[in-house]
Amino acid sequence: MELIFLGTSGGVPTRTRNVTAILLNLTHPTQPGVWLFDCGEGTQHQLLETSYHPGKIERIFITHLHGDHLFGLPGLICSRSMAGIAHPLTIYGPKGLREFVETALRLSGSWTDFPLTIVEITGGVVLDDGLRTVTAVPLNHPLECYGYRIEEHDKPGTLDANALVAAGVTPGPLFQRLKAGETVTLEDGRTIDGAQYVSAPIPGKKLAIFGDTSPCPTALTLAKGVDLMVHETTLETAMEEKANSRGHSSTRQAAQLARDAGAGRLIMTHFSSRYDADGCKQLLDECRAIFPDSFLAEDFAVITL
């Protein structure tokens, strides 16, 4: 999986950062796809600077209905339609998302030439496509807001073919059955338990993408044991009270959550427009003092899991 950050500013864009949007490129060999998490104003313009275009996006996950996470959605939908894209698009998000999209299309005299599905979520599993599960977890923000936990299904363990050959099993169709954990009977009457020749399942990657939030108990549920955690660090530690009063988190709180959740890496984003490059470096230093594996997201940064 790859994350491509299209916008990393919170509230309003700056000269160097657009508002929130993150692409997730699913690089699975047999079931690839491109998903989008949030769609702030100007997201389709950011896409023009990448190798992606709206027609590649199959699913969009909206964390909440604040404009810096949502206002780019009508334009992206319309551009997708005007480009003649026929592939279906499914959008997930809190209650009110359907009204927003349908009203924007109706009042602007717009339409879609592709199947558009809007799923208003209330938490829990919102998708299982056979390879991965997406779970929405409620957070603490003035508007109904969710984070999304993406978990790849565990992959089957590998078959120890050399050990089977040494045990007298001829390579062929039996190997597939043994890899599936079956017990087979050989021509000489011996039984072979496939489970004894298959390694433990390979754990799938786990990713948590937070919406805006102040600290809350469900945040730990969302982030527990993930390989990568994307979390807002809107304000520095010294402004923590102000951040929390507006439903946001400080650097210290994001780093402590990453540490307590046992996350592999913390990717910081959603920076207040008050911070320039030097200011963001200060935010990074504050996080790394608590959680060393912290990194700043920048517009168009690519993070690989």
mmCIF file of C-alpha atoms in Angstrom:
data_model
loop_
_atom_site.group_PDB
_atom_site.id
_atom_site.type_symbol
_atom_site.label_atom_id
_atom_site.label_comp_id
_atom_site.label_asym_id
_atom_site.label_seq_id
_atom_site.Cartn_x
_atom_site.Cartn_y
_atom_site.Cartn_z
ATOM 1 C CA MET A 1 0.000 0.000 0.000
ATOM 2 C CA GLU A 2 1.065 3.572 -0.671
ATOM 3 C CA LEU A 3 -0.232 6.814 0.824
ATOM 4 C CA ILE A 4 -0.021 9.960 -1.302
ATOM 5 C CA PHE A 5 -0.729 13.161 0.611
ATOM 6 C CA LEU A 6 -2.611 15.680 -1.540
ATOM 7 C CA GLY A 7 -3.168 18.193 1.251
ATOM 8 C CA THR A 8 -1.760 18.603 4.758
ATOM 9 C CA SER A 9 -3.099 21.953 5.978
ATOM 10 C CA GLY A 10 -5.845 22.265 8.576
ATOM 11 C CA GLY A 11 -8.718 24.711 8.119
ATOM 12 C CA VAL A 12 -7.421 26.755 5.186
ATOM 13 C CA PRO A 13 -4.812 26.243 2.472
ATOM 14 C CA THR A 14 -1.426 27.959 2.586
ATOM 15 C CA ARG A 15 1.062 28.824 -0.136
ATOM 16 C CA THR A 16 2.717 25.431 0.271
ATOM 17 C CA ARG A 17 -0.047 23.190 1.626
ATOM 18 C CA ASN A 18 -3.555 22.409 0.430
ATOM 19 C CA VAL A 19 -6.324 21.260 2.752
ATOM 20 C CA THR A 20 -6.856 17.635 3.681
ATOM 21 C CA ALA A 21 -6.905 14.782 1.170
ATOM 22 C CA ILE A 22 -5.003 11.498 1.143
ATOM 23 C CA LEU A 23 -4.847 8.909 -1.633
ATOM 24 C CA LEU A 24 -4.397 5.243 -0.753
ATOM 25 C CA ASN A 25 -2.942 3.263 -3.638
ATOM 26 C CA LEU A 26 -3.684 -0.422 -3.152
ATOM 27 C CA THR A 27 -0.910 -2.154 -5.043
ATOM 28 C CA HIS A 28 -2.282 -5.694 -4.734
ATOM 29 C CA PRO A 29 -1.295 -7.718 -7.850
ATOM 30 C CA THR A 30 -4.775 -9.132 -8.494
ATOM 31 C CA GLN A 31 -7.051 -6.547 -6.895
ATOM 32 C CA PRO A 32 -5.484 -3.082 -7.120
ATOM 33 C CA GLY A 33 -7.415 0.108 -6.492
ATOM 34 C CA VAL A 34 -7.225 3.750 -5.485
ATOM 35 C CA TRP A 35 -9.136 5.144 -2.522
ATOM 36 C CA LEU A 36 -9.369 8.723 -1.307
ATOM 37 C CA PHE A 37 -9.652 9.822 2.313
ATOM 38 C CA ASP A 38 -11.241 13.260 2.638
ATOM 39 C CA CYS A 39 -11.551 15.707 -0.222
ATOM 40 C CA GLY A 40 -10.840 19.281 0.748
ATOM 41 C CA GLU A 41 -11.257 22.180 -1.664
ATOM 42 C CA GLY A 42 -8.811 21.967 -4.566
ATOM 43 C CA THR A 43 -8.204 18.235 -4.299
ATOM 44 C CA GLN A 44 -8.760 17.703 -8.028
ATOM 45 C CA HIS A 45 -6.162 20.402 -8.735
ATOM 46 C CA GLN A 46 -3.692 18.523 -6.542
ATOM 47 C CA LEU A 47 -4.440 15.351 -8.493
ATOM 48 C CA LEU A 48 -3.255 17.118 -11.661
ATOM 49 C CA GLU A 49 0.231 17.192 -10.149
ATOM 50 C CA THR A 50 0.277 13.397 -9.798
ATOM 51 C CA SER A 51 -0.091 10.384 -12.079
ATOM 52 C CA TYR A 52 -3.612 9.829 -10.731
ATOM 53 C CA HIS A 53 -6.895 11.218 -12.022
ATOM 54 C CA PRO A 54 -10.468 11.125 -10.661
ATOM 55 C CA GLY A 55 -11.384 8.137 -12.821
ATOM 56 C CA LYS A 56 -8.947 5.915 -10.936
ATOM 57 C CA ILE A 57 -10.663 6.562 -7.617
ATOM 58 C CA GLU A 58 -13.128 3.811 -6.682
ATOM 59 C CA ARG A 59 -13.983 4.734 -3.103
ATOM 60 C CA ILE A 60 -13.917 7.949 -1.088
ATOM 61 C CA PHE A 61 -14.001 7.950 2.717
ATOM 62 C CA ILE A 62 -15.020 11.238 4.358
ATOM 63 C CA THR A 63 -14.141 11.641 8.034
ATOM 64 C CA HIS A 64 -16.520 14.535 8.741
ATOM 65 C CA LEU A 65 -18.387 17.352 7.028
ATOM 66 C CA HIS A 66 -16.176 20.341 7.812
ATOM 67 C CA GLY A 67 -15.318 22.178 4.611
ATOM 68 C CA ASP A 68 -11.564 21.585 4.673
ATOM 69 C CA HIS A 69 -12.328 17.869 4.412
ATOM 70 C CA LEU A 70 -15.303 18.018 2.046
ATOM 71 C CA PHE A 71 -15.609 21.062 -0.223
ATOM 72 C CA GLY A 72 -13.622 19.479 -3.051
ATOM 73 C CA LEU A 73 -16.058 16.611 -3.446
ATOM 74 C CA PRO A 74 -18.672 18.158 -5.824
ATOM 75 C CA GLY A 75 -16.002 19.366 -8.226
ATOM 76 C CA LEU A 76 -14.209 16.044 -8.280
ATOM 77 C CA ILE A 77 -17.477 14.188 -8.900
ATOM 78 C CA CYS A 78 -18.437 16.495 -11.768
ATOM 79 C CA SER A 79 -14.994 16.341 -13.392
ATOM 80 C CA ARG A 80 -15.129 12.561 -13.184
ATOM 81 C CA SER A 81 -18.452 12.583 -15.008
ATOM 82 C CA MET A 82 -17.401 15.143 -17.634
ATOM 83 C CA ALA A 83 -14.366 12.994 -18.437
ATOM 84 C CA GLY A 84 -16.696 10.176 -19.451
ATOM 85 C CA ILE A 85 -15.661 7.877 -16.617
ATOM 86 C CA ALA A 86 -18.165 5.037 -16.359
ATOM 87 C CA HIS A 87 -16.641 3.173 -13.425
ATOM 88 C CA PRO A 88 -18.756 3.167 -10.232
ATOM 89 C CA LEU A 89 -17.841 5.383 -7.286
ATOM 90 C CA THR A 90 -18.816 4.748 -3.660
ATOM 91 C CA ILE A 91 -18.559 7.487 -1.039
ATOM 92 C CA TYR A 92 -18.665 6.776 2.708
ATOM 93 C CA GLY A 93 -19.175 9.335 5.447
ATOM 94 C CA PRO A 94 -21.353 10.630 8.287
ATOM 95 C CA LYS A 95 -25.045 11.421 8.102
ATOM 96 C CA GLY A 96 -25.626 14.515 5.993
ATOM 97 C CA LEU A 97 -23.146 13.474 3.302
ATOM 98 C CA ARG A 98 -25.927 12.383 0.933
ATOM 99 C CA GLU A 99 -27.796 15.668 1.356
ATOM 100 C CA PHE A 100 -24.605 17.671 0.741
ATOM 101 C CA VAL A 101 -23.699 15.826 -2.461
ATOM 102 C CA GLU A 102 -27.210 15.651 -3.886
ATOM 103 C CA THR A 103 -27.926 19.311 -3.088
ATOM 104 C CA ALA A 104 -24.650 20.493 -4.651
ATOM 105 C CA LEU A 105 -25.361 18.517 -7.830
ATOM 106 C CA ARG A 106 -28.990 19.607 -8.032
ATOM 107 C CA LEU A 107 -28.427 23.320 -7.432
ATOM 108 C CA SER A 108 -25.541 23.447 -9.901
ATOM 109 C CA GLY A 109 -27.457 21.582 -12.599
ATOM 110 C CA SER A 110 -24.881 18.785 -12.500
ATOM 111 C CA TRP A 111 -25.239 15.043 -12.867
ATOM 112 C CA THR A 112 -23.213 11.844 -12.928
ATOM 113 C CA ASP A 113 -22.814 9.498 -15.879
ATOM 114 C CA PHE A 114 -21.534 6.724 -13.637
ATOM 115 C CA PRO A 115 -23.118 4.724 -10.793
ATOM 116 C CA LEU A 116 -22.726 6.790 -7.617
ATOM 117 C CA THR A 117 -23.398 5.186 -4.236
ATOM 118 C CA ILE A 118 -23.381 7.170 -0.993
ATOM 119 C CA VAL A 119 -23.121 5.191 2.245
ATOM 120 C CA GLU A 120 -23.833 7.113 5.449
ATOM 121 C CA ILE A 121 -21.969 5.376 8.252
ATOM 122 C CA THR A 122 -22.502 5.083 11.997
ATOM 123 C CA GLY A 123 -19.328 3.253 12.978
ATOM 124 C CA GLY A 124 -18.210 -0.358 12.760
ATOM 125 C CA VAL A 125 -17.152 -2.286 9.665
ATOM 126 C CA VAL A 126 -18.089 -0.318 6.551
ATOM 127 C CA LEU A 127 -16.318 -2.465 3.953
ATOM 128 C CA ASP A 128 -14.789 -5.901 3.466
ATOM 129 C CA ASP A 129 -13.708 -6.488 -0.125
ATOM 130 C CA GLY A 130 -12.236 -9.919 0.513
ATOM 131 C CA LEU A 131 -8.671 -8.658 0.865
ATOM 132 C CA ARG A 132 -9.041 -5.934 3.474
ATOM 133 C CA THR A 133 -11.479 -4.567 6.023
ATOM 134 C CA VAL A 134 -12.287 -0.910 6.690
ATOM 135 C CA THR A 135 -13.690 -0.032 10.103
ATOM 136 C CA ALA A 136 -15.012 3.409 11.057
ATOM 137 C CA VAL A 137 -14.344 4.507 14.646
ATOM 138 C CA PRO A 138 -16.092 7.577 16.145
ATOM 139 C CA LEU A 139 -13.835 10.370 17.401
ATOM 140 C CA ASN A 140 -14.258 13.563 19.442
ATOM 141 C CA HIS A 141 -14.948 16.667 17.333
ATOM 142 C CA PRO A 142 -17.671 19.345 17.190
ATOM 143 C CA LEU A 143 -19.176 17.562 14.176
ATOM 144 C CA GLU A 144 -19.773 13.825 13.921
ATOM 145 C CA CYS A 145 -16.341 12.545 12.932
ATOM 146 C CA TYR A 146 -14.706 9.186 12.261
ATOM 147 C CA GLY A 147 -11.313 7.665 11.764
ATOM 148 C CA TYR A 148 -10.797 4.723 9.447
ATOM 149 C CA ARG A 149 -8.829 1.576 10.263
ATOM 150 C CA ILE A 150 -7.740 -0.374 7.184
ATOM 151 C CA GLU A 151 -6.610 -3.943 7.837
ATOM 152 C CA GLU A 152 -5.363 -6.358 5.219
ATOM 153 C CA HIS A 153 -6.500 -9.926 5.753
ATOM 154 C CA ASP A 154 -3.734 -12.223 6.926
ATOM 155 C CA LYS A 155 -2.001 -14.030 4.070
ATOM 156 C CA PRO A 156 -1.637 -17.827 4.107
ATOM 157 C CA GLY A 157 1.679 -19.162 5.300
ATOM 158 C CA THR A 158 4.198 -20.654 2.883
ATOM 159 C CA LEU A 159 4.423 -24.339 2.112
ATOM 160 C CA ASP A 160 7.711 -26.071 2.985
ATOM 161 C CA ALA A 161 8.068 -27.880 -0.315
ATOM 162 C CA ASN A 162 11.564 -29.182 0.447
ATOM 163 C CA ALA A 163 10.375 -30.889 3.623
ATOM 164 C CA LEU A 164 7.495 -32.503 1.734
ATOM 165 C CA VAL A 165 9.809 -33.835 -0.963
ATOM 166 C CA ALA A 166 12.083 -35.177 1.762
ATOM 167 C CA ALA A 167 9.025 -36.911 3.250
ATOM 168 C CA GLY A 168 8.401 -38.598 -0.095
ATOM 169 C CA VAL A 169 5.588 -36.436 -1.418
ATOM 170 C CA THR A 170 5.799 -35.877 -5.166
ATOM 171 C CA PRO A 171 5.242 -32.258 -6.254
ATOM 172 C CA GLY A 172 1.899 -31.810 -7.937
ATOM 173 C CA PRO A 173 -1.786 -31.352 -7.106
ATOM 174 C CA LEU A 174 -1.301 -32.696 -3.573
ATOM 175 C CA PHE A 175 0.827 -29.664 -2.754
ATOM 176 C CA GLN A 176 -2.139 -27.337 -3.230
ATOM 177 C CA ARG A 177 -4.283 -29.415 -0.904
ATOM 178 C CA LEU A 178 -1.541 -29.573 1.697
ATOM 179 C CA LYS A 179 -1.002 -25.807 1.457
ATOM 180 C CA ALA A 180 -4.697 -25.413 2.249
ATOM 181 C CA GLY A 181 -4.062 -27.353 5.470
ATOM 182 C CA GLU A 182 -5.724 -30.574 4.363
ATOM 183 C CA THR A 183 -4.655 -34.040 5.467
ATOM 184 C CA VAL A 184 -3.997 -36.306 2.479
ATOM 185 C CA THR A 185 -3.378 -40.035 2.118
ATOM 186 C CA LEU A 186 -0.475 -41.110 -0.082
ATOM 187 C CA GLU A 187 -0.429 -44.174 -2.319
ATOM 188 C CA ASP A 188 1.685 -46.025 0.237
ATOM 189 C CA GLY A 189 -1.010 -45.493 2.879
ATOM 190 C CA ARG A 190 0.736 -42.784 4.867
ATOM 191 C CA THR A 191 -1.206 -39.687 5.881
ATOM 192 C CA ILE A 192 0.334 -36.247 5.672
ATOM 193 C CA ASP A 193 -1.064 -33.352 7.680
ATOM 194 C CA GLY A 194 -0.637 -30.215 5.589
ATOM 195 C CA ALA A 195 -0.840 -27.960 8.638
ATOM 196 C CA GLN A 196 2.523 -29.338 9.791
ATOM 197 C CA TYR A 197 4.203 -28.127 6.600
ATOM 198 C CA VAL A 198 2.717 -24.631 6.350
ATOM 199 C CA SER A 199 4.214 -21.701 8.214
ATOM 200 C CA ALA A 200 2.109 -19.393 10.350
ATOM 201 C CA PRO A 201 -0.115 -16.899 8.491
ATOM 202 C CA ILE A 202 1.595 -13.675 7.433
ATOM 203 C CA PRO A 203 -0.089 -10.739 9.215
ATOM 204 C CA GLY A 204 -1.633 -8.162 6.908
ATOM 205 C CA LYS A 205 -0.672 -4.495 7.119
ATOM 206 C CA LYS A 206 -2.723 -2.228 9.377
ATOM 207 C CA LEU A 207 -3.284 1.473 8.828
ATOM 208 C CA ALA A 208 -5.202 4.093 10.825
ATOM 209 C CA ILE A 209 -6.276 7.373 9.231
ATOM 210 C CA PHE A 210 -7.693 9.772 11.793
ATOM 211 C CA GLY A 211 -10.197 12.513 11.227
ATOM 212 C CA ASP A 212 -9.997 15.628 13.374
ATOM 213 C CA THR A 213 -10.165 14.801 17.065
ATOM 214 C CA SER A 214 -9.207 15.760 20.567
ATOM 215 C CA PRO A 215 -8.027 12.869 22.762
ATOM 216 C CA CYS A 216 -10.708 10.234 23.387
ATOM 217 C CA PRO A 217 -10.820 6.556 24.446
ATOM 218 C CA THR A 218 -11.831 5.317 20.986
ATOM 219 C CA ALA A 219 -8.622 6.718 19.496
ATOM 220 C CA LEU A 220 -6.651 3.898 21.106
ATOM 221 C CA THR A 221 -9.040 1.349 19.575
ATOM 222 C CA LEU A 222 -8.485 2.894 16.158
ATOM 223 C CA ALA A 223 -4.687 2.962 16.400
ATOM 224 C CA LYS A 224 -3.904 -0.186 18.413
ATOM 225 C CA GLY A 225 -1.023 -2.108 16.835
ATOM 226 C CA VAL A 226 -1.142 -0.432 13.420
ATOM 227 C CA ASP A 227 1.901 -0.305 11.183
ATOM 228 C CA LEU A 228 1.164 3.298 10.257
ATOM 229 C CA MET A 229 -0.914 5.946 12.011
ATOM 230 C CA VAL A 230 -1.911 9.203 10.289
ATOM 231 C CA HIS A 231 -2.939 11.740 12.909
ATOM 232 C CA GLU A 232 -3.500 15.458 13.061
ATOM 233 C CA THR A 233 -1.038 17.661 14.936
ATOM 234 C CA THR A 234 -2.892 20.909 14.451
ATOM 235 C CA LEU A 235 -1.108 22.859 17.187
ATOM 236 C CA GLU A 236 2.011 22.697 19.319
ATOM 237 C CA THR A 237 2.006 21.463 22.898
ATOM 238 C CA ALA A 238 1.962 24.980 24.338
ATOM 239 C CA MET A 239 -1.402 25.554 22.610
ATOM 240 C CA GLU A 240 -2.894 22.241 23.688
ATOM 241 C CA GLU A 241 -5.826 23.767 25.562
ATOM 242 C CA LYS A 242 -6.846 25.775 22.515
ATOM 243 C CA ALA A 243 -6.498 22.719 20.289
ATOM 244 C CA ASN A 244 -8.674 20.577 22.539
ATOM 245 C CA SER A 245 -11.348 23.252 22.876
ATOM 246 C CA ARG A 246 -11.827 23.075 19.118
ATOM 247 C CA GLY A 247 -11.765 19.294 18.858
ATOM 248 C CA HIS A 248 -8.137 18.992 17.832
ATOM 249 C CA SER A 249 -4.955 17.452 19.214
ATOM 250 C CA SER A 250 -1.527 18.786 20.071
ATOM 251 C CA THR A 251 1.773 17.267 19.042
ATOM 252 C CA ARG A 252 2.253 15.790 22.512
ATOM 253 C CA GLN A 253 -1.140 14.095 22.480
ATOM 254 C CA ALA A 254 -0.673 12.576 19.026
ATOM 255 C CA ALA A 255 2.772 11.253 19.939
ATOM 256 C CA GLN A 256 1.560 9.799 23.233
ATOM 257 C CA LEU A 257 -1.256 8.018 21.425
ATOM 258 C CA ALA A 258 1.160 6.527 18.885
ATOM 259 C CA ARG A 259 3.382 5.330 21.730
ATOM 260 C CA ASP A 260 0.530 3.900 23.812
ATOM 261 C CA ALA A 261 -1.049 2.190 20.783
ATOM 262 C CA GLY A 262 2.206 0.519 19.791
ATOM 263 C CA ALA A 263 2.051 2.031 16.316
ATOM 264 C CA GLY A 264 4.920 1.441 13.932
ATOM 265 C CA ARG A 265 5.096 4.997 12.579
ATOM 266 C CA LEU A 266 3.280 8.273 13.148
ATOM 267 C CA ILE A 267 2.657 10.493 10.143
ATOM 268 C CA MET A 268 1.780 14.014 11.267
ATOM 269 C CA THR A 269 -0.619 16.156 9.215
ATOM 270 C CA HIS A 270 -3.369 18.831 9.389
ATOM 271 C CA PHE A 271 -1.070 21.622 10.483
ATOM 272 C CA SER A 272 -2.463 25.017 11.412
ATOM 273 C CA SER A 273 -1.788 27.715 8.815
ATOM 274 C CA ARG A 274 0.204 29.582 11.483
ATOM 275 C CA TYR A 275 3.131 27.189 10.895
ATOM 276 C CA ASP A 276 5.628 27.624 8.071
ATOM 277 C CA ALA A 277 8.362 25.086 7.335
ATOM 278 C CA ASP A 278 10.345 26.065 10.428
ATOM 279 C CA GLY A 279 7.213 25.915 12.563
ATOM 280 C CA CYS A 280 6.430 22.416 11.295
ATOM 281 C CA LYS A 281 9.972 21.368 12.182
ATOM 282 C CA GLN A 282 9.207 22.448 15.754
ATOM 283 C CA LEU A 283 6.067 20.275 15.687
ATOM 284 C CA LEU A 284 8.148 17.343 14.484
ATOM 285 C CA ASP A 285 10.699 17.819 17.250
ATOM 286 C CA GLU A 286 7.945 17.824 19.873
ATOM 287 C CA CYS A 287 6.534 14.551 18.580
ATOM 288 C CA ARG A 288 9.902 12.845 18.251
ATOM 289 C CA ALA A 289 10.748 13.697 21.838
ATOM 290 C CA ILE A 290 7.953 11.284 22.816
ATOM 291 C CA PHE A 291 7.656 9.000 19.793
ATOM 292 C CA PRO A 292 10.874 8.902 17.723
ATOM 293 C CA ASP A 293 9.258 7.277 14.674
ATOM 294 C CA SER A 294 7.309 10.456 13.863
ATOM 295 C CA PHE A 295 7.390 12.037 10.417
ATOM 296 C CA LEU A 296 5.948 15.163 8.833
ATOM 297 C CA ALA A 297 3.584 14.745 5.913
ATOM 298 C CA GLU A 298 4.073 17.220 3.089
ATOM 299 C CA ASP A 299 1.884 17.784 0.046
ATOM 300 C CA PHE A 300 2.670 15.078 -2.558
ATOM 301 C CA ALA A 301 4.725 13.013 -0.110
ATOM 302 C CA VAL A 302 4.510 9.262 -0.780
ATOM 303 C CA ILE A 303 4.595 6.903 2.205
ATOM 304 C CA THR A 304 4.925 3.158 1.569
ATOM 305 C CA LEU A 305 3.695 0.470 3.941
#
